[in-house]
Coordinates of C-alpha atoms in Angstrom, one line a residue:
D13 CA 44.3 158.2 95.4
G14 CA 47.6 156.3 97.2
S15 CA 50.2 153.7 96.2
I16 CA 50.4 150.0 94.8
E17 CA 53.1 148.1 94.6
L18 CA 53.9 146.4 90.9
Y19 CA 55.8 143.4 91.1
F20 CA 57.6 141.0 87.6
A21 CA 59.8 138.0 87.0
L22 CA 62.0 137.2 84.8
S23 CA 62.8 133.8 83.3
N24 CA 64.4 132.1 80.4
A25 CA 63.2 129.0 78.5
Y26 CA 65.9 127.2 77.5
S27 CA 63.7 124.3 75.6
I28 CA 59.7 124.5 74.7
D29 CA 59.4 122.4 76.8
D30 CA 60.1 124.4 79.7
L31 CA 57.6 126.6 78.1
K32 CA 55.1 124.0 78.7
N33 CA 56.3 123.2 82.1
D34 CA 53.2 124.6 84.5
G35 CA 55.3 124.6 87.6
I36 CA 58.1 126.9 86.3
I37 CA 54.8 129.1 85.2
E38 CA 53.7 128.8 88.9
H39 CA 56.4 128.8 90.2
E40 CA 57.6 132.6 88.6
V41 CA 54.1 133.9 89.4
G42 CA 54.9 133.0 93.0
H43 CA 57.7 136.1 92.6
T44 CA 55.1 138.6 90.9
F45 CA 53.1 137.8 94.7
G46 CA 56.2 139.5 96.2
S47 CA 57.6 135.7 97.4
A48 CA 60.8 134.8 97.8
H49 CA 62.1 131.1 97.5
A50 CA 61.1 128.5 99.7
N51 CA 64.1 127.4 101.1
Y52 CA 65.6 124.5 103.7
L53 CA 66.8 125.2 107.1
D54 CA 70.2 123.2 107.0
C55 CA 70.6 122.7 110.9
G56 CA 73.2 119.9 110.8
E57 CA 72.0 117.4 113.3
E58 CA 69.3 119.8 115.0
I59 CA 66.3 120.2 113.7
I60 CA 67.1 123.8 114.8
G61 CA 70.2 125.4 116.1
D62 CA 72.3 128.6 116.5
N63 CA 74.4 127.5 113.6
C64 CA 71.6 127.0 110.8
V65 CA 72.5 127.6 107.1
S66 CA 69.5 128.2 104.4
I67 CA 69.6 125.9 101.7
E68 CA 68.3 128.2 98.1
Y69 CA 65.4 126.1 96.5
G70 CA 65.7 123.1 99.4
D71 CA 61.5 123.0 100.1
F72 CA 60.4 120.5 97.3
Y73 CA 57.3 120.8 98.9
D74 CA 56.7 124.4 98.1
T75 CA 56.3 125.5 94.3
M76 CA 58.9 128.2 95.3
G77 CA 61.2 125.9 95.8
G78 CA 62.3 122.3 94.1
E79 CA 64.9 122.0 91.9
T80 CA 62.2 120.3 89.4
Q81 CA 59.8 122.8 90.3
E82 CA 56.7 120.7 90.8
K83 CA 53.4 121.5 90.6
N84 CA 52.4 121.3 94.8
H85 CA 51.0 124.1 97.0
F86 CA 52.4 127.4 98.9
T87 CA 53.2 127.0 102.1
S88 CA 50.6 128.5 104.8
A89 CA 52.7 131.6 105.2
R90 CA 52.9 132.0 101.6
K91 CA 48.9 131.8 101.1
E92 CA 48.5 133.9 103.9
Y93 CA 50.9 136.6 102.9
I94 CA 49.3 136.8 99.5
G95 CA 46.0 137.0 100.9
W96 CA 44.5 133.6 100.3
L97 CA 43.9 132.0 104.0
D98 CA 41.6 134.4 105.9
S99 CA 42.3 135.4 109.8
S100 CA 39.4 132.2 110.6
N101 CA 42.1 129.7 108.6
I102 CA 44.6 130.9 110.9
V103 CA 45.8 130.4 114.7
E104 CA 48.4 133.6 116.0
I105 CA 50.0 132.2 119.0
N106 CA 52.4 134.7 120.5
T107 CA 51.4 134.2 124.5
P108 CA 52.3 131.4 127.4
G109 CA 50.3 128.8 128.1
E110 CA 49.5 125.7 126.7
A111 CA 47.1 124.2 124.7
L112 CA 46.0 121.0 121.8
Y113 CA 44.7 122.7 118.3
F114 CA 43.2 121.1 115.2
V115 CA 44.3 121.2 111.7
E116 CA 42.9 120.8 108.9
P117 CA 44.8 120.1 105.6
L118 CA 46.0 123.2 103.9
E119 CA 44.9 122.0 100.6
K120 CA 41.6 122.0 100.6
E121 CA 39.3 125.2 101.1
S122 CA 37.9 125.4 104.2
S123 CA 36.1 128.1 107.1
G124 CA 38.3 126.2 109.9
V125 CA 42.3 126.4 111.5
Q126 CA 44.3 125.3 108.5
S127 CA 47.6 126.8 110.2
L128 CA 49.1 128.0 113.5
K129 CA 51.0 131.0 113.7
I130 CA 53.5 130.7 116.6
S131 CA 55.7 134.6 117.1
I132 CA 59.5 133.3 117.6
D133 CA 60.6 137.4 117.5
S134 CA 59.3 141.1 115.7
T135 CA 60.6 139.5 112.8
S136 CA 60.3 136.0 112.3
N137 CA 57.5 132.9 113.3
Y138 CA 56.5 129.3 113.0
Y139 CA 53.9 127.9 110.8
I140 CA 52.4 124.7 111.3
D141 CA 51.3 122.8 108.3
Y142 CA 48.8 119.6 108.2
R143 CA 49.2 118.0 104.1
R144 CA 47.6 115.6 101.9
P145 CA 48.7 113.5 98.8
V146 CA 45.4 115.6 97.2
G147 CA 45.3 117.5 94.2
F148 CA 48.2 118.8 93.1
D149 CA 49.9 117.6 96.5
E150 CA 49.3 113.9 94.5
L151 CA 52.4 114.9 92.3
V152 CA 54.5 115.7 94.8
Y153 CA 57.9 113.4 95.2
D154 CA 56.8 111.4 97.5
S155 CA 53.2 111.9 98.5
Q156 CA 54.0 109.3 101.3
V157 CA 55.3 111.6 103.6
F158 CA 52.0 113.8 103.9
Y159 CA 50.4 110.8 106.0
N160 CA 53.5 110.6 108.7
G161 CA 52.8 114.3 110.8
I162 CA 53.1 118.1 109.9
F163 CA 55.6 120.2 108.5
L164 CA 57.4 122.7 110.3
H165 CA 58.4 126.5 108.8
K166 CA 60.1 129.7 109.8
D167 CA 59.4 132.9 107.9
F168 CA 60.8 136.3 108.4
I169 CA 60.3 139.2 105.8
R170 CA 63.6 140.2 104.2
E171 CA 63.9 144.3 102.5
E172 CA 65.4 143.4 98.9
K173 CA 66.9 146.0 96.7
L174 CA 64.1 145.6 93.8
W175 CA 61.4 144.3 95.7
P176 CA 60.9 145.6 99.2
F177 CA 59.3 143.4 101.5
I178 CA 59.4 139.6 100.3
I179 CA 58.2 136.9 102.8
Q180 CA 60.8 133.7 102.7
T181 CA 60.3 130.7 104.2
D182 CA 62.1 127.6 104.9
V183 CA 61.1 124.5 105.8
L184 CA 62.3 122.9 108.9
D185 CA 63.6 119.0 109.3
A186 CA 62.0 116.9 111.9
S187 CA 64.4 114.1 111.1
P188 CA 67.8 116.0 110.0
S189 CA 69.5 111.7 111.2
D190 CA 67.5 110.7 107.8
D191 CA 69.1 111.3 104.6
S192 CA 65.9 111.0 103.2
L193 CA 62.6 113.2 101.6
N194 CA 60.3 113.2 104.9
L195 CA 60.8 116.1 106.9
V196 CA 57.4 116.0 108.8
L197 CA 57.2 115.5 112.7
G198 CA 55.7 112.4 113.0
I199 CA 53.2 110.8 115.6
G200 CA 54.5 111.5 119.1
E201 CA 57.5 113.2 118.5
T202 CA 57.9 116.9 119.4
F203 CA 60.1 120.1 118.7
S204 CA 61.7 121.9 121.1
D205 CA 62.9 125.2 120.3
E206 CA 64.2 125.7 124.4
E207 CA 66.4 129.2 123.6
N208 CA 62.7 130.5 122.8
G209 CA 60.4 128.5 124.8
I210 CA 58.5 127.2 122.6
Y211 CA 57.3 123.0 121.8
I212 CA 55.3 121.8 119.4
T213 CA 54.0 117.6 119.8
V214 CA 51.3 115.8 116.9
D215 CA 49.3 114.1 119.0
S216 CA 47.5 112.4 116.4
I217 CA 46.5 112.3 112.6
F218 CA 43.7 111.7 110.5
D219 CA 42.5 112.5 106.9
E220 CA 40.6 115.7 108.3
Y221 CA 42.1 117.0 110.7
A222 CA 45.8 116.9 112.9
M223 CA 45.8 117.0 116.6
V224 CA 48.7 119.8 117.9
Y225 CA 49.8 120.4 121.4
I226 CA 51.7 123.8 121.7
K227 CA 53.2 124.7 124.9
I228 CA 54.8 128.3 125.6
D229 CA 56.7 129.0 128.5
S230 CA 57.1 132.6 129.8
K231 CA 60.3 134.1 129.7
Q232 CA 61.6 136.4 131.8
C233 CA 64.2 139.5 130.2
N234 CA 68.3 138.8 131.4
D235 CA 70.2 140.5 128.4
G236 CA 72.2 141.8 130.9
I237 CA 71.9 145.5 129.9
D238 CA 71.5 148.9 132.2
N239 CA 68.5 150.4 130.5
D240 CA 68.5 153.0 133.1
N241 CA 64.4 154.1 133.5
D242 CA 63.7 151.4 131.6
E243 CA 63.9 148.8 133.2
A244 CA 62.2 150.6 136.8
L245 CA 59.2 151.1 134.3
L246 CA 58.5 147.8 132.3
G247 CA 59.9 145.9 134.9
P248 CA 60.3 142.5 132.7
C249 CA 59.1 143.4 129.6
Y250 CA 61.2 147.0 129.4
N251 CA 63.5 145.5 126.8
L252 CA 60.4 143.7 124.5
L253 CA 61.7 143.6 121.4
K254 CA 64.6 142.0 122.0
C255 CA 64.4 138.8 124.2
C256 CA 60.7 138.9 125.3
T257 CA 58.5 139.3 122.0
Y258 CA 55.7 136.2 123.0
M259 CA 55.6 137.1 126.8
L260 CA 52.6 138.3 128.5
C261 CA 53.5 140.8 129.9
P262 CA 52.5 141.8 133.6

């Protein structure tokens, strides 16, 4: 008794070579798992901002993106959604504070931490992935970028007419002034989302793990809206879902 969700994907094969392309097949199977495309978040000269545009297929490091449909790993957000990562593999960070985390490579089977999930608001998160050029990820465009740092992704669950809940991811470009495919946040570099009080710094990287420092500022609601008695009852958390989703409420 109960309900189940069924997904399907349609693909046009223009030649026999298309049918032999494992990357295309894996991409379409990804849709049946409820995954939308892996996009690139274009924020101009900034890593994150108010005028960003999501570029379809723009994440070349995920099978759900990339113009040539390379065979490489899904991001941790996608693996979590599908159920390929256990709770022990993901650390969820949604309260103010600061700490140093050890993140193991995403490609290897492990019982350790392989992703950091930082809450932005009630509908989206930042994911931190540490990738190594091993297995399928050896085949990515420029495997050398994997040695340089960590990947930052932003996700959200969107409602679609045919697929009711599909996860979409956008890879952030930690080097927006660089036209290369090197998108990672490197050693000693800091990603700052000042609007949400989120700061991510790469301390060091090794083959076995990356050391990542996370700082989350507390934030008081101040949206200028008169919510009558709600504000008196809840104090700084009266508008929690709008602007205080990650703060530690008193």
